[in-house]
PDB file of C-alpha atoms in Angstrom:
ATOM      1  CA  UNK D   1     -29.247  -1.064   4.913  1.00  0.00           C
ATOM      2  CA  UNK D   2     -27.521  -2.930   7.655  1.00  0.00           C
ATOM      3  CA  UNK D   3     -23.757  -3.080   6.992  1.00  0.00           C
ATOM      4  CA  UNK D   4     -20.941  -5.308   8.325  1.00  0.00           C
ATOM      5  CA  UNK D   5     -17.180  -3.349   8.977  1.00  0.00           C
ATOM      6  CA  UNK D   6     -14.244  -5.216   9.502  1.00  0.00           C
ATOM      7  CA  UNK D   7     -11.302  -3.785  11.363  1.00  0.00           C
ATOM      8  CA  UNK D   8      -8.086  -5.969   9.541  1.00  0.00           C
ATOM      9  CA  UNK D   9      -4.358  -5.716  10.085  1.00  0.00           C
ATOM     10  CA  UNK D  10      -2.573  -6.649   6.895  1.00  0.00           C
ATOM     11  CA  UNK D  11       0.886  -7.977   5.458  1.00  0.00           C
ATOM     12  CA  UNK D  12       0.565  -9.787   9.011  1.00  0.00           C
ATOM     13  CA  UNK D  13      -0.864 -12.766  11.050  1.00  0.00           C
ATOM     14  CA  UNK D  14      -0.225 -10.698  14.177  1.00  0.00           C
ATOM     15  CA  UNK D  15      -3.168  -8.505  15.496  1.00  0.00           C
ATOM     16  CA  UNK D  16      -2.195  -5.188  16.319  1.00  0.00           C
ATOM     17  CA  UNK D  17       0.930  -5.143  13.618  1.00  0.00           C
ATOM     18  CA  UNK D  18       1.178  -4.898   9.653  1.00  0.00           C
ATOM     19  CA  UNK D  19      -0.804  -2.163   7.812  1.00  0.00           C
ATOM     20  CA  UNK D  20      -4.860  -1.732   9.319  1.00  0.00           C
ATOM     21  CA  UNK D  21      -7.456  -1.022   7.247  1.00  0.00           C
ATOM     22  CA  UNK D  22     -11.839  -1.017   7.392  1.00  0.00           C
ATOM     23  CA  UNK D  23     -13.423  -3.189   5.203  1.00  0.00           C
ATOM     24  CA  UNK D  24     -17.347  -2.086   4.823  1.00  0.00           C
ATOM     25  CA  UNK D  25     -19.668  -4.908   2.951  1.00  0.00           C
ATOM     26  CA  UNK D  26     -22.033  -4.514   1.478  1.00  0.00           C
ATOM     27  CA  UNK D  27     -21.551  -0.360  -0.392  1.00  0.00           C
ATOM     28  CA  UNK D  28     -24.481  -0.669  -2.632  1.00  0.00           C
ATOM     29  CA  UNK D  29     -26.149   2.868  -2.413  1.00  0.00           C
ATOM     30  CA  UNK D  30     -23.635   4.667  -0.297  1.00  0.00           C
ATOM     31  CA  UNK D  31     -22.174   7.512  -2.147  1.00  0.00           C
ATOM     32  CA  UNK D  32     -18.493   8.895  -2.488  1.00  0.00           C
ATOM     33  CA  UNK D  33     -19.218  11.677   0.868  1.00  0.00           C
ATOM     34  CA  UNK D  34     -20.804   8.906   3.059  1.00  0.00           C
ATOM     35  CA  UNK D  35     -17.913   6.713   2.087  1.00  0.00           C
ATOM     36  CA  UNK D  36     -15.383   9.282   2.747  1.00  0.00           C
ATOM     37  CA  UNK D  37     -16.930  10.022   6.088  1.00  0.00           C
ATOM     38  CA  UNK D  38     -17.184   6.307   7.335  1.00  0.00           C
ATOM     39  CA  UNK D  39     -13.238   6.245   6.165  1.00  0.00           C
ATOM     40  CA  UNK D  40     -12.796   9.322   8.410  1.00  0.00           C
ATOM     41  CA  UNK D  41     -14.580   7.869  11.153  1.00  0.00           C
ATOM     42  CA  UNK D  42     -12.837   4.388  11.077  1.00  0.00           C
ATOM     43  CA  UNK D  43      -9.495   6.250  11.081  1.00  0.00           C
ATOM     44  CA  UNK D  44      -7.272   3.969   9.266  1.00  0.00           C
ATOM     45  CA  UNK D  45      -4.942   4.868   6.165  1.00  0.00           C
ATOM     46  CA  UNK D  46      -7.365   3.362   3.796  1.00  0.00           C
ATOM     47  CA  UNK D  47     -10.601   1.926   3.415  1.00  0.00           C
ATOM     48  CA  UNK D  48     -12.311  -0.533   1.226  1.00  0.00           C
ATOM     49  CA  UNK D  49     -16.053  -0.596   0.190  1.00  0.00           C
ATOM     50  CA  UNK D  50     -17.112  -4.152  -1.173  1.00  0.00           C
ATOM     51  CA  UNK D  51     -20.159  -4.157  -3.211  1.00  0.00           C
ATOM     52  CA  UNK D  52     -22.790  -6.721  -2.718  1.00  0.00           C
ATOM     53  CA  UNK D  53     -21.137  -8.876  -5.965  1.00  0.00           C
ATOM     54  CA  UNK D  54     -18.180  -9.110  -4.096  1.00  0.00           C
ATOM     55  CA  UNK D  55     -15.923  -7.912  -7.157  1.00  0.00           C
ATOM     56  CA  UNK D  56     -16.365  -4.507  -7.073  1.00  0.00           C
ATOM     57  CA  UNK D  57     -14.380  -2.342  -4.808  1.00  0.00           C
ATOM     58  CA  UNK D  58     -13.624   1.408  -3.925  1.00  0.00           C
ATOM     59  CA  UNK D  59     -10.574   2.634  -1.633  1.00  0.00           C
ATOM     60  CA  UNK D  60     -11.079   5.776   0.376  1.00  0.00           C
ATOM     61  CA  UNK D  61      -8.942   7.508   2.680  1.00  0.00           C
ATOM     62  CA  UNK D  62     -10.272  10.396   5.096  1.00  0.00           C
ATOM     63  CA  UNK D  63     -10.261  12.883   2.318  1.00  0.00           C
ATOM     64  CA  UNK D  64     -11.120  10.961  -1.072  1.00  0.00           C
ATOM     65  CA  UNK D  65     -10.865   8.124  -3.144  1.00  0.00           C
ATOM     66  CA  UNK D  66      -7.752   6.503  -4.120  1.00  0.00           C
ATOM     67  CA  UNK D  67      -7.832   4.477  -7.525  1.00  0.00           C
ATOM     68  CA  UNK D  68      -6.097   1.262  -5.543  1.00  0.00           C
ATOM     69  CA  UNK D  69      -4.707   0.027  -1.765  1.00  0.00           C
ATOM     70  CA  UNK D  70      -2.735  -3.094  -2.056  1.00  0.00           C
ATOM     71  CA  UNK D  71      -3.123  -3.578   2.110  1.00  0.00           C
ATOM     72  CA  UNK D  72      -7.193  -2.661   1.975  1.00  0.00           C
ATOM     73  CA  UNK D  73      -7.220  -5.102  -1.246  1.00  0.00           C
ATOM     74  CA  UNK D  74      -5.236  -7.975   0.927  1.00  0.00           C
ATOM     75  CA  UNK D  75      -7.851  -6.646   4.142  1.00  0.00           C
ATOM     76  CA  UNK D  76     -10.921  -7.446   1.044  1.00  0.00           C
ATOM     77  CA  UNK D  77     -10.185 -10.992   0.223  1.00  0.00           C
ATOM     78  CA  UNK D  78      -9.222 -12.001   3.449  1.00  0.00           C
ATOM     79  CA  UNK D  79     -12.491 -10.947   4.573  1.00  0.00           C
ATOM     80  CA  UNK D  80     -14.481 -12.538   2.076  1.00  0.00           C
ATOM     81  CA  UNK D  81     -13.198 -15.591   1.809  1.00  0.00           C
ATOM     82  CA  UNK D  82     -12.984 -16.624   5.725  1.00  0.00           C
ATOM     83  CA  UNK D  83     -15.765 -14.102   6.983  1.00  0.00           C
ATOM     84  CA  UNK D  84     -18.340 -13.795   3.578  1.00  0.00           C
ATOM     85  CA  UNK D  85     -18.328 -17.056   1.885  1.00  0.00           C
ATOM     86  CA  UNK D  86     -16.080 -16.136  -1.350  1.00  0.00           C
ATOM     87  CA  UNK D  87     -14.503 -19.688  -2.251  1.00  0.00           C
ATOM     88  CA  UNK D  88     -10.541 -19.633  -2.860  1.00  0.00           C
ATOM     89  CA  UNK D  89      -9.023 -19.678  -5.487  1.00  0.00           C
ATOM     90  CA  UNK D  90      -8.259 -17.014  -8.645  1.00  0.00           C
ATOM     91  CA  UNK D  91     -10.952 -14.025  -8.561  1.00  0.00           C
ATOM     92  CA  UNK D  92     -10.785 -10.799 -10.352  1.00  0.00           C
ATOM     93  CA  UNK D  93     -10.911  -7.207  -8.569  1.00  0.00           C
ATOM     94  CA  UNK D  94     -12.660  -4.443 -10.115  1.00  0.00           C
ATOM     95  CA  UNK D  95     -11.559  -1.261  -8.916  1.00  0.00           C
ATOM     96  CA  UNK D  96     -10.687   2.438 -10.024  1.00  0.00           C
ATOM     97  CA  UNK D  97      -7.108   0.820 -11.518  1.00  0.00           C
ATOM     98  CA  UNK D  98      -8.662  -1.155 -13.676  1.00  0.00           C
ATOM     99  CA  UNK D  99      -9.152  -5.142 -13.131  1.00  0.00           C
ATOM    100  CA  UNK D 100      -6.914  -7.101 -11.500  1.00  0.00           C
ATOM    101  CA  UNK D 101      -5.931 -10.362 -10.456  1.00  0.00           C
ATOM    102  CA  UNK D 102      -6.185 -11.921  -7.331  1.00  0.00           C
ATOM    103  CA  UNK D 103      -5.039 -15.659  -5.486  1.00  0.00           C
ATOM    104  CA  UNK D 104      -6.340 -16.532  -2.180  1.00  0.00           C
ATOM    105  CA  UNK D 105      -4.847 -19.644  -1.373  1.00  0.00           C
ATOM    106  CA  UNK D 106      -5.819 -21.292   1.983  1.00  0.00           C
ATOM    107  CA  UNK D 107      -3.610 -20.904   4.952  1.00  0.00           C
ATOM    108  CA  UNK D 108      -6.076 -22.215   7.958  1.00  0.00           C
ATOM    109  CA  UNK D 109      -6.870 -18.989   9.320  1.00  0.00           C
ATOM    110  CA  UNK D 110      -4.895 -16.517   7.381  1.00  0.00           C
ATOM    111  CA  UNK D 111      -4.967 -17.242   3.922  1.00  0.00           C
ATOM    112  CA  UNK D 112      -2.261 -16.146   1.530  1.00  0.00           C
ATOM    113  CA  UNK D 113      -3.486 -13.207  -0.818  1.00  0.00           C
ATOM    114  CA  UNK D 114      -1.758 -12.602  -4.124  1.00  0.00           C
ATOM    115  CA  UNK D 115      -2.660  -9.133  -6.097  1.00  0.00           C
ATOM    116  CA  UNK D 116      -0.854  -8.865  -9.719  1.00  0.00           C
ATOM    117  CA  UNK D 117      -0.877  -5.221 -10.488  1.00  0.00           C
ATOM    118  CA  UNK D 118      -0.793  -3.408 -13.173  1.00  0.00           C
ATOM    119  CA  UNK D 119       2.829  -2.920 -15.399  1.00  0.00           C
ATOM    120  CA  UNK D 120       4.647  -0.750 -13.720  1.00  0.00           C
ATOM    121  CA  UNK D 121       5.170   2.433 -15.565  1.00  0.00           C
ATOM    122  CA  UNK D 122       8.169   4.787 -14.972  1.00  0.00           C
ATOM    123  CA  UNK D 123       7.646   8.991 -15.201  1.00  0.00           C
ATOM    124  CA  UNK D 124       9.459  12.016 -14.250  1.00  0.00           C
ATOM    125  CA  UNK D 125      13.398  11.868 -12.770  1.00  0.00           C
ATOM    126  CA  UNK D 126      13.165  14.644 -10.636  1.00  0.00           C
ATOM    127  CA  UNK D 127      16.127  16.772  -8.922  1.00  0.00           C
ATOM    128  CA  UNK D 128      17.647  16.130  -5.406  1.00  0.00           C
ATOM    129  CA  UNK D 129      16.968  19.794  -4.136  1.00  0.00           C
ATOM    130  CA  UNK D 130      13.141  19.114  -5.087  1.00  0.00           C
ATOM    131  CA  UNK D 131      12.447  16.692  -2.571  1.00  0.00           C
ATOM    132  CA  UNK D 132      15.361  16.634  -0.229  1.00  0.00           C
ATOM    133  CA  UNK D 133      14.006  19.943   1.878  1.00  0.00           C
ATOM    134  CA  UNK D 134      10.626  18.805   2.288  1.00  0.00           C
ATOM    135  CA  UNK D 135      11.646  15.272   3.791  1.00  0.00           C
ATOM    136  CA  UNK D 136      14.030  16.959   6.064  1.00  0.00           C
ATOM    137  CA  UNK D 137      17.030  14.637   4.640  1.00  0.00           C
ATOM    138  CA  UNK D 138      20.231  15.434   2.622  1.00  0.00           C
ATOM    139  CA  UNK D 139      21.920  11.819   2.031  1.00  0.00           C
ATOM    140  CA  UNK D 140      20.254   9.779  -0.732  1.00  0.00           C
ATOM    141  CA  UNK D 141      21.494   6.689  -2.687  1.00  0.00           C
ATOM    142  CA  UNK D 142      23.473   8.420  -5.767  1.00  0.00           C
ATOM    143  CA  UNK D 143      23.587   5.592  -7.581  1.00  0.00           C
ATOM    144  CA  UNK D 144      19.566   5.566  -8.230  1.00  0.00           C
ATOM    145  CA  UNK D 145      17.388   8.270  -9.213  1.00  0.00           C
ATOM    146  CA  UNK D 146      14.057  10.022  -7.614  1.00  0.00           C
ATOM    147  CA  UNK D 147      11.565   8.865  -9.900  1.00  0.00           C
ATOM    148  CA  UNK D 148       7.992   8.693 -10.364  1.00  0.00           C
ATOM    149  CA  UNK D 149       6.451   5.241 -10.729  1.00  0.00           C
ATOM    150  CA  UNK D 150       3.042   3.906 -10.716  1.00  0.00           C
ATOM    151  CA  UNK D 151       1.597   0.498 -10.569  1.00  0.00           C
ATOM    152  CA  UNK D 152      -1.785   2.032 -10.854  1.00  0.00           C
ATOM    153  CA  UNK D 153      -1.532   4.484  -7.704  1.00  0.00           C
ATOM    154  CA  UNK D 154       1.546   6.499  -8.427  1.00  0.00           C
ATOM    155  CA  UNK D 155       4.296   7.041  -5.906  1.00  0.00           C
ATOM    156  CA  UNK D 156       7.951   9.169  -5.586  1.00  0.00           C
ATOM    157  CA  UNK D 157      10.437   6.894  -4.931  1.00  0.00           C
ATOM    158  CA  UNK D 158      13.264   8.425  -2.863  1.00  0.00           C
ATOM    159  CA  UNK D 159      16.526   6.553  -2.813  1.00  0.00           C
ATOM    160  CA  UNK D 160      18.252   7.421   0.652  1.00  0.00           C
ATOM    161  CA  UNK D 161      21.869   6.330   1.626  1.00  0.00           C
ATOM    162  CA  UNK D 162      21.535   4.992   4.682  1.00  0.00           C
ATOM    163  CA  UNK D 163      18.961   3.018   6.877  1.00  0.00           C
ATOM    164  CA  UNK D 164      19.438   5.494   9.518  1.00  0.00           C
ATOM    165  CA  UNK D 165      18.468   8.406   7.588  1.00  0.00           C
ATOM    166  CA  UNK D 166      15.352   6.466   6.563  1.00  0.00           C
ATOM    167  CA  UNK D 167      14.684   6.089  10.339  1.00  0.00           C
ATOM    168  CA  UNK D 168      15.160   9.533  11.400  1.00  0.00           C
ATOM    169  CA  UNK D 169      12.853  10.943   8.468  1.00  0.00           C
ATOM    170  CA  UNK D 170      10.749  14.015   9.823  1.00  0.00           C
ATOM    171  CA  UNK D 171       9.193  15.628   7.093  1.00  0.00           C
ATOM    172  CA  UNK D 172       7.325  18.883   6.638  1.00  0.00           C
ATOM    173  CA  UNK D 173       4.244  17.972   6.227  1.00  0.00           C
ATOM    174  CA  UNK D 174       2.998  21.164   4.199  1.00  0.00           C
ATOM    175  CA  UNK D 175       6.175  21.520   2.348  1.00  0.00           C
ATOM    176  CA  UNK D 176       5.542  17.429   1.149  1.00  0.00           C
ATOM    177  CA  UNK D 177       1.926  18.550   0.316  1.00  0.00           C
ATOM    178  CA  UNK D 178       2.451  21.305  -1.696  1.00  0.00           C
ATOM    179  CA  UNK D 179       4.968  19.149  -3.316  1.00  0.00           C
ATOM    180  CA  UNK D 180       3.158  16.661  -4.177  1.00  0.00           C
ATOM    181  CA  UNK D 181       0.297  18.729  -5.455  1.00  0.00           C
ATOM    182  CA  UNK D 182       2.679  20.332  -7.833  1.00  0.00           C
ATOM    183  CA  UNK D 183       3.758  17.110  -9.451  1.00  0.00           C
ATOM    184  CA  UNK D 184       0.555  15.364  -9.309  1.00  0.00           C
ATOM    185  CA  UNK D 185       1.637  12.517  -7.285  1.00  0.00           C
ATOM    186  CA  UNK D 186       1.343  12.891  -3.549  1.00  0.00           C
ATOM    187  CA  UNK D 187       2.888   9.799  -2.470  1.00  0.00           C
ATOM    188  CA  UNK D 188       6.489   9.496  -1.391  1.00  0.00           C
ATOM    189  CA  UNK D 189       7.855   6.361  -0.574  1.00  0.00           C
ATOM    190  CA  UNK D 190      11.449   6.466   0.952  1.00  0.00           C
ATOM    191  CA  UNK D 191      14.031   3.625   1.295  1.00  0.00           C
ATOM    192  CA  UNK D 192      17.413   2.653   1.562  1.00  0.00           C
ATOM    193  CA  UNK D 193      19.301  -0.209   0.400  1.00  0.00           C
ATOM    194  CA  UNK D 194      21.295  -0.696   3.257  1.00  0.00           C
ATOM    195  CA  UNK D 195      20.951  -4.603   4.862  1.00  0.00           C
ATOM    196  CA  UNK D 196      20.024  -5.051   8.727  1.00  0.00           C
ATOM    197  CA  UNK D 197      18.952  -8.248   8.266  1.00  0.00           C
ATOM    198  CA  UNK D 198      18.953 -11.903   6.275  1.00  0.00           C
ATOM    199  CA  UNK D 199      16.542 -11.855   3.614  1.00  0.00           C
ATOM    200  CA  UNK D 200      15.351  -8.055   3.089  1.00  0.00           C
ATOM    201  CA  UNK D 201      16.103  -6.306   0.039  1.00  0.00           C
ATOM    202  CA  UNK D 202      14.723  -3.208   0.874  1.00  0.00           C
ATOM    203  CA  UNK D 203      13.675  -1.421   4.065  1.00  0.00           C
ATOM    204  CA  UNK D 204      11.044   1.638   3.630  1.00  0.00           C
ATOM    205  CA  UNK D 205       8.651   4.478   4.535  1.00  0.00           C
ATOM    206  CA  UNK D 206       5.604   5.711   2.918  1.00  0.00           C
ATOM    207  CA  UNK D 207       4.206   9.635   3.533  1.00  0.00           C
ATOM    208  CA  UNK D 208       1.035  10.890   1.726  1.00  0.00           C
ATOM    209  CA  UNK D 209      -0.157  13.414   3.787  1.00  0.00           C
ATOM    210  CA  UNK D 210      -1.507  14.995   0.429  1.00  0.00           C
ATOM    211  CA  UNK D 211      -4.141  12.107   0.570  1.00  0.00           C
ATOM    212  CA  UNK D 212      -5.033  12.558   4.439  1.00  0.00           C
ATOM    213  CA  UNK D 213      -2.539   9.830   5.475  1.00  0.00           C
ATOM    214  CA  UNK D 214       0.753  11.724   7.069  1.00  0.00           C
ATOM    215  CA  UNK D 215       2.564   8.185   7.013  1.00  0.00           C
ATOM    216  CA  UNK D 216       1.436   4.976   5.818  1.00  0.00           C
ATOM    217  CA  UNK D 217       2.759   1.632   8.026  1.00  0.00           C
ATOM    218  CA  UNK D 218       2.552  -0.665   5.221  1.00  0.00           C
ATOM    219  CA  UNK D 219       2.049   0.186   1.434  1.00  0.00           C
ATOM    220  CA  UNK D 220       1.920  -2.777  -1.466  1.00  0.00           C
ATOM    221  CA  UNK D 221       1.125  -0.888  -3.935  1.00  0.00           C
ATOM    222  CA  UNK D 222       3.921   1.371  -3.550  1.00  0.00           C
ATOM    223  CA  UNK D 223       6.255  -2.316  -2.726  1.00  0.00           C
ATOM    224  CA  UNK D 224       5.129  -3.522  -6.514  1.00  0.00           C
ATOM    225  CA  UNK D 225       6.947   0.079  -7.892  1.00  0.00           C
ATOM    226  CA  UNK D 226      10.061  -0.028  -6.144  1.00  0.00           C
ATOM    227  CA  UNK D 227      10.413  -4.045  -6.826  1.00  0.00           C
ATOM    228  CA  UNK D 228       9.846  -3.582 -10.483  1.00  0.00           C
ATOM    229  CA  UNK D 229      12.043  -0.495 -10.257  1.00  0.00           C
ATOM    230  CA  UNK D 230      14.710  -2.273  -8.334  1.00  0.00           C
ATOM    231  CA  UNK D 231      15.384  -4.491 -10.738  1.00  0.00           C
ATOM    232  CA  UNK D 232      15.024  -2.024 -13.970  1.00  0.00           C
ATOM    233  CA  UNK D 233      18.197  -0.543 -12.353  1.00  0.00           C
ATOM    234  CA  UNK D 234      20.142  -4.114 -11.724  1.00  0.00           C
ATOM    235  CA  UNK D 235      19.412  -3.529  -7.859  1.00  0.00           C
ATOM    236  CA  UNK D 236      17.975  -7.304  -7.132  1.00  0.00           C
ATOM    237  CA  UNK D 237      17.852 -10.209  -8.948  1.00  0.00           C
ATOM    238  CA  UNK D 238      14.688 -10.465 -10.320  1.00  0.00           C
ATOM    239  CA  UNK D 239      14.402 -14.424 -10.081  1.00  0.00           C
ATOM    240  CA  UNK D 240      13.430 -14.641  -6.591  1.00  0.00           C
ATOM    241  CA  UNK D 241      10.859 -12.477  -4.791  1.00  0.00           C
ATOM    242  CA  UNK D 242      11.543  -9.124  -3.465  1.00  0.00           C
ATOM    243  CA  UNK D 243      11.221  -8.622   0.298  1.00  0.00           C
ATOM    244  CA  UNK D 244      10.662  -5.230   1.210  1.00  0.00           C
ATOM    245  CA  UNK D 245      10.050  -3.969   5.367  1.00  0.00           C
ATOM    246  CA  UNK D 246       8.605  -1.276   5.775  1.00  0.00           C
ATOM    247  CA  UNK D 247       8.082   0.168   9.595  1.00  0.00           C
ATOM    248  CA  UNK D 248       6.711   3.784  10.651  1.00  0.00           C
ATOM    249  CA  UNK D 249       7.618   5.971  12.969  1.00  0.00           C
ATOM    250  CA  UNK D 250       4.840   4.448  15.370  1.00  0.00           C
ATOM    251  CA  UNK D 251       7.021   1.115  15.100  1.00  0.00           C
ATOM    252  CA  UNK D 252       4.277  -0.759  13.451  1.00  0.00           C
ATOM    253  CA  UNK D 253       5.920  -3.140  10.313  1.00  0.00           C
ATOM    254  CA  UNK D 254       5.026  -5.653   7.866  1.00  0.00           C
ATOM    255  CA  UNK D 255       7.258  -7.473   5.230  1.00  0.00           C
ATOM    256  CA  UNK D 256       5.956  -7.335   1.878  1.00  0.00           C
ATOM    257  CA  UNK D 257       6.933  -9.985  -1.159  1.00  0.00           C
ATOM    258  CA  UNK D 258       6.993  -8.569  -4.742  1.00  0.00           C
ATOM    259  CA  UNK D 259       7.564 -11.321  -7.480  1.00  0.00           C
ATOM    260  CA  UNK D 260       8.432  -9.897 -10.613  1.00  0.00           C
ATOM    261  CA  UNK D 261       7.102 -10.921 -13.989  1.00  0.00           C
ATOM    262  CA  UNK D 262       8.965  -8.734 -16.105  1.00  0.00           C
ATOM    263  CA  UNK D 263       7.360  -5.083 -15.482  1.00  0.00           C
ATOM    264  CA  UNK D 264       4.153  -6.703 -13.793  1.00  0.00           C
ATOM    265  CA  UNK D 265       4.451  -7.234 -10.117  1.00  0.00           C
ATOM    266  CA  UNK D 266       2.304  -9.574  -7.508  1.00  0.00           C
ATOM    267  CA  UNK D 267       2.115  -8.684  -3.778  1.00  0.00           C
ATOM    268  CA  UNK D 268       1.171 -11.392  -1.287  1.00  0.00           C
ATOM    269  CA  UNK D 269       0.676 -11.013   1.964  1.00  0.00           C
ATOM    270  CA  UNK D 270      -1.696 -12.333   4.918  1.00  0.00           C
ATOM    271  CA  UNK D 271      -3.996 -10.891   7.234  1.00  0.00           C
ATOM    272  CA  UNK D 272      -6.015 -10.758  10.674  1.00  0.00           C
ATOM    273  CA  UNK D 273      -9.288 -10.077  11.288  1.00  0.00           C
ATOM    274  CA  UNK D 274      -8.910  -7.312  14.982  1.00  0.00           C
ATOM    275  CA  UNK D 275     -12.870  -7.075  14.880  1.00  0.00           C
ATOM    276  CA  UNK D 276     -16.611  -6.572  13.156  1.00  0.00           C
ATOM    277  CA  UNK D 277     -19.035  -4.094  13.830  1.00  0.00           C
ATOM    278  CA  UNK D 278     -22.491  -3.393  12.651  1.00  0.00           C
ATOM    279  CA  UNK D 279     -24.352  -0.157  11.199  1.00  0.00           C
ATOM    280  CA  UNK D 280     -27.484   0.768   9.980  1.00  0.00           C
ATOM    281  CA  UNK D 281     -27.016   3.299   7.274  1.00  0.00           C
TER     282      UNK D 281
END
């Protein structure tokens, strides 16, 4: 079957910035070891597999499936709907998180993509000296806690004191593995309060390398957590959207909005088509 794959940046109308990610359409008949091997081969963080209905979607990184990618899910629509012929408007995403809600509004070439993820639900508090060795940091934000959150795609969220701490984050990889293997989350997403500039709440860094990606540029779904978590603990007022940046150590960045509807959050975001390729397989 021939198949169309889409190299797209997302959270960006820059090429070459934001979060990339493949987009392969149609996935009718590949199965989960030829879709984990195309991810491998593409060599982004995530990939997503349309199927031929155009509602349907799996997320793979090099090493196996992930239930949901916000950035891959942004990558999706933005594909379909200037590339594949998708009209604009409300759709709804079917994916390993469960359904979920999606705007495209158009933009001229970059249309604005809304996902509403699931509620976000809060887990395990877990102790400084737990995490703090593995990330290679000892100076967190004492007036939150390390936490477990999920928004459909769990995530550790790491308070840190300082934005420079944030940037000088070197972790051990096998130490944050076999951590995250042992609490059954292998996400960490790391930020700091600290301001640097007008209009971000939050500036942050995402490592999975439990999940085959050793740092993440730009993560939504992990964005929708710490907004919804933000303001649980009276960090942000909750009436306007939460603007998170997250940059990693490669210097790529992308801002991410989180609007808050109680414990539900929506992530919107743009995109850019880098390129399309062709493969018979």
């Amino acid at each position: 079957m021939k198949r169309r794959i889409f190299q797209v940046d997302a959270f960006t109308t820059q090429l070459f910035s934001g979060n990339p990610a493949g987009v392969v359409f149609p996935s009718d008949g590949l199965e989960d070891q030829q879709m984990v091997l195309l991810a491998r081969e593409l060599g982004n963080s995530e990939t997503a597999f349309i199927n031929s209905d155009k509602q349907t979607v799996r997320f793979f990184t090099a090493i196996q499936e992930v239930p949901l990618c916000t950035h891959a899910t942004l990558a999706s629509y933005h594909v379909l709907t200037t590339m594949l012929g998708l009209p604009y408007g409300k759709h709804t995403m079917v994916c390993k998180a469960g359904k979920l809600s999606i705007h495209v509004e158009e933009q001229g070439s970059h249309p604005t993509i809304s996902v509403r993820q699931n509620a976000a639900r809060f887990g395990q508090v877990l102790t400084p000296d737990l995490v703090l060795e593995a990330l290679g940091c000892d100076f967190l934000d004492t007036t939150l806690p390390i936490q477990w959150v999920s928004t459909g795609n769990p995530k550790i969220l790491v308070p840190l004191g300082s934005l420079a701490q944030l940037s000088a984050l070197q972790p051990d990889r096998q130490a944050l593995i076999a951590l995250g293997k042992s609490l059954g989350c292998p996400g960490f997403y790391c930020f700091s309060l600290e301001a640097s500039q007008e209009g971000v709440d939050a500036h942050a860094r995402m490592f999975s390398p439990g999940s085959g990606v050793d740092e993440d540029p730009v993560t939504g779904n992990a964005a929708g957590a710490l907004g919804v978590y933000l303001k649980s603990y009276g960090k942000i007022d909750a009436s306007h959207a939460c603007v998170i940046r997250q940059e990693d150590s490669r210097g790529r960045f992308g801002f991410i909005h989180v609007q808050m509807d109680g414990d539900v959050p929506t992530i919107t975001g743009s995109a850019v088509t880098v390129y399309e390729g062709c493969m018979d397989w």
